[in-house]
Short mmCIF file of C-alpha atoms in Angstrom, two decimals:
data_model
loop_
_atom_site.label_atom_id
_atom_site.label_comp_id
_atom_site.label_asym_id
_atom_site.label_seq_id
_atom_site.Cartn_x
_atom_site.Cartn_y
_atom_site.Cartn_z
CA MET A 7 -3.29 0.17 -11.54
CA GLN A 8 -0.39 -1.67 -13.12
CA VAL A 9 2.06 -3.75 -11.06
CA THR A 10 5.23 -5.19 -12.57
CA PHE A 11 7.69 -7.55 -10.87
CA SER A 12 11.39 -7.23 -11.71
CA LYS A 13 13.38 -10.27 -12.82
CA GLU A 14 15.08 -10.41 -9.39
CA ALA A 15 11.75 -10.22 -7.56
CA ILE A 16 10.34 -13.03 -9.71
CA GLU A 17 13.39 -15.19 -8.93
CA GLN A 18 12.85 -14.65 -5.19
CA LEU A 19 9.07 -15.06 -5.23
CA THR A 20 8.76 -18.11 -7.48
CA PRO A 21 9.97 -20.68 -4.90
CA LYS A 22 7.83 -19.10 -2.17
CA LEU A 23 4.76 -19.19 -4.41
CA HIS A 24 5.52 -22.80 -5.31
CA ASP A 25 5.82 -23.75 -1.61
CA ASN A 26 2.50 -22.01 -0.89
CA LYS A 27 0.47 -23.09 -3.94
CA ASP A 28 -2.80 -22.82 -2.04
CA ARG A 29 -2.26 -19.13 -1.19
CA LEU A 30 -2.81 -15.88 -3.06
CA LEU A 31 -0.36 -12.98 -3.28
CA LYS A 32 -1.68 -9.75 -1.78
CA LEU A 33 -0.24 -6.25 -1.62
CA LYS A 34 -1.36 -5.15 1.82
CA TYR A 35 -1.43 -1.56 3.05
CA ASP A 36 -0.84 -2.44 6.70
CA THR A 37 -1.85 0.14 9.32
CA ASP A 38 -1.50 -2.04 12.44
CA GLY A 39 0.55 -0.13 15.01
CA CYS A 40 0.86 2.92 12.78
CA GLY A 41 -1.64 5.05 14.69
CA CYS A 42 -3.30 6.45 11.58
CA VAL A 43 -4.45 5.09 8.23
CA MET A 44 -2.30 7.76 6.55
CA SER A 45 0.84 6.19 8.08
CA GLY A 46 0.43 2.70 6.65
CA VAL A 47 3.24 0.50 5.35
CA THR A 48 2.98 -1.73 2.30
CA ALA A 49 3.81 -5.42 2.60
CA MET A 50 3.21 -8.52 0.55
CA TRP A 51 1.16 -11.25 2.13
CA LEU A 52 0.45 -14.79 1.05
CA VAL A 53 -3.18 -15.26 2.10
CA GLU A 54 -5.59 -18.19 2.10
CA LYS A 55 -8.45 -16.36 0.44
CA GLU A 56 -9.59 -13.13 -1.10
CA ASP A 57 -11.20 -10.66 1.33
CA GLN A 58 -14.35 -8.75 0.55
CA GLY A 59 -13.28 -5.51 -1.12
CA ASP A 60 -10.12 -6.95 -2.67
CA VAL A 61 -9.38 -6.22 -6.32
CA LYS A 62 -7.46 -8.75 -8.40
CA LEU A 63 -4.82 -7.19 -10.67
CA ASP A 64 -3.06 -8.98 -13.51
CA THR A 65 0.74 -8.77 -13.31
CA ASN A 66 3.70 -10.26 -15.15
CA LEU A 67 3.96 -12.94 -12.41
CA VAL A 68 0.67 -13.97 -10.76
CA PRO A 69 -2.59 -12.17 -10.04
CA LEU A 70 -2.15 -9.74 -7.15
CA LEU A 71 -4.83 -8.81 -4.64
CA VAL A 72 -5.10 -5.20 -3.47
CA GLU A 73 -7.62 -3.71 -1.06
CA LYS A 74 -9.83 -1.44 -3.17
CA ASN A 75 -10.26 1.15 -0.40
CA LYS A 76 -6.47 1.39 0.10
CA MET A 77 -5.59 1.87 -3.58
CA VAL A 78 -5.78 5.63 -3.01
CA PHE A 79 -2.46 5.37 -1.10
CA LEU A 80 -0.71 3.68 -4.05
CA ASP A 81 0.47 5.03 -7.40
CA GLU A 82 -0.97 4.00 -10.77
CA GLN A 83 2.28 2.30 -11.90
CA LEU A 84 4.16 0.18 -9.38
CA THR A 85 7.24 -2.01 -9.56
CA VAL A 86 8.21 -4.70 -7.08
CA SER A 87 11.94 -5.29 -7.16
CA TYR A 88 14.35 -7.19 -4.92
CA ASN A 89 17.38 -5.78 -3.11
CA GLU A 90 19.92 -8.54 -2.41
CA THR A 91 21.96 -6.38 -0.04
CA ALA A 92 18.93 -5.67 2.16
CA ASN A 93 17.46 -9.15 1.52
CA SER A 94 14.03 -7.57 0.99
CA PHE A 95 11.60 -6.46 -1.65
CA MET A 96 11.14 -2.85 -2.70
CA LEU A 97 7.93 -1.20 -3.87
CA LYS A 98 8.41 1.85 -6.06
CA SER A 99 6.70 3.96 -8.67
CA PRO A 100 8.20 6.29 -11.27
CA SER A 101 7.97 9.16 -8.76
CA GLN A 102 8.76 7.61 -5.37
CA ILE A 103 9.86 4.65 -3.28
CA LEU A 104 6.84 3.50 -1.28
CA ASN A 105 8.69 0.87 0.78
CA PRO A 106 12.43 0.20 0.39
CA ARG A 107 12.29 -2.90 2.66
CA MET A 108 9.00 -4.61 1.95
CA SER A 109 8.45 -7.94 3.63
CA LEU A 110 6.68 -11.07 2.44
CA LEU A 111 4.54 -12.70 5.15
CA VAL A 112 2.59 -15.94 5.08
CA LYS A 113 -0.72 -15.20 6.81
#
């Protein structure tokens, strides 16, 4: 899996990563409140540590953690961009938009 951050996403994430130097960036497939694992929503989390089953991916920004058992719900090529109008991140692949308003949460 290849994840690339757009220039705008890097500009937005850099200060947040700097303010949370002790945390790791994780792409989380969140199913809380969704009722079914098939209805999950992607989000970015800043976490204290790697969980068992996480995979560390190299990106053009920082290493990114992804849950290995949830990678099946993601595409092989992903881009994280930033939408200024919506004030949120967007996760997309060449074939679809996975989350047009992806949040960044400090966990």
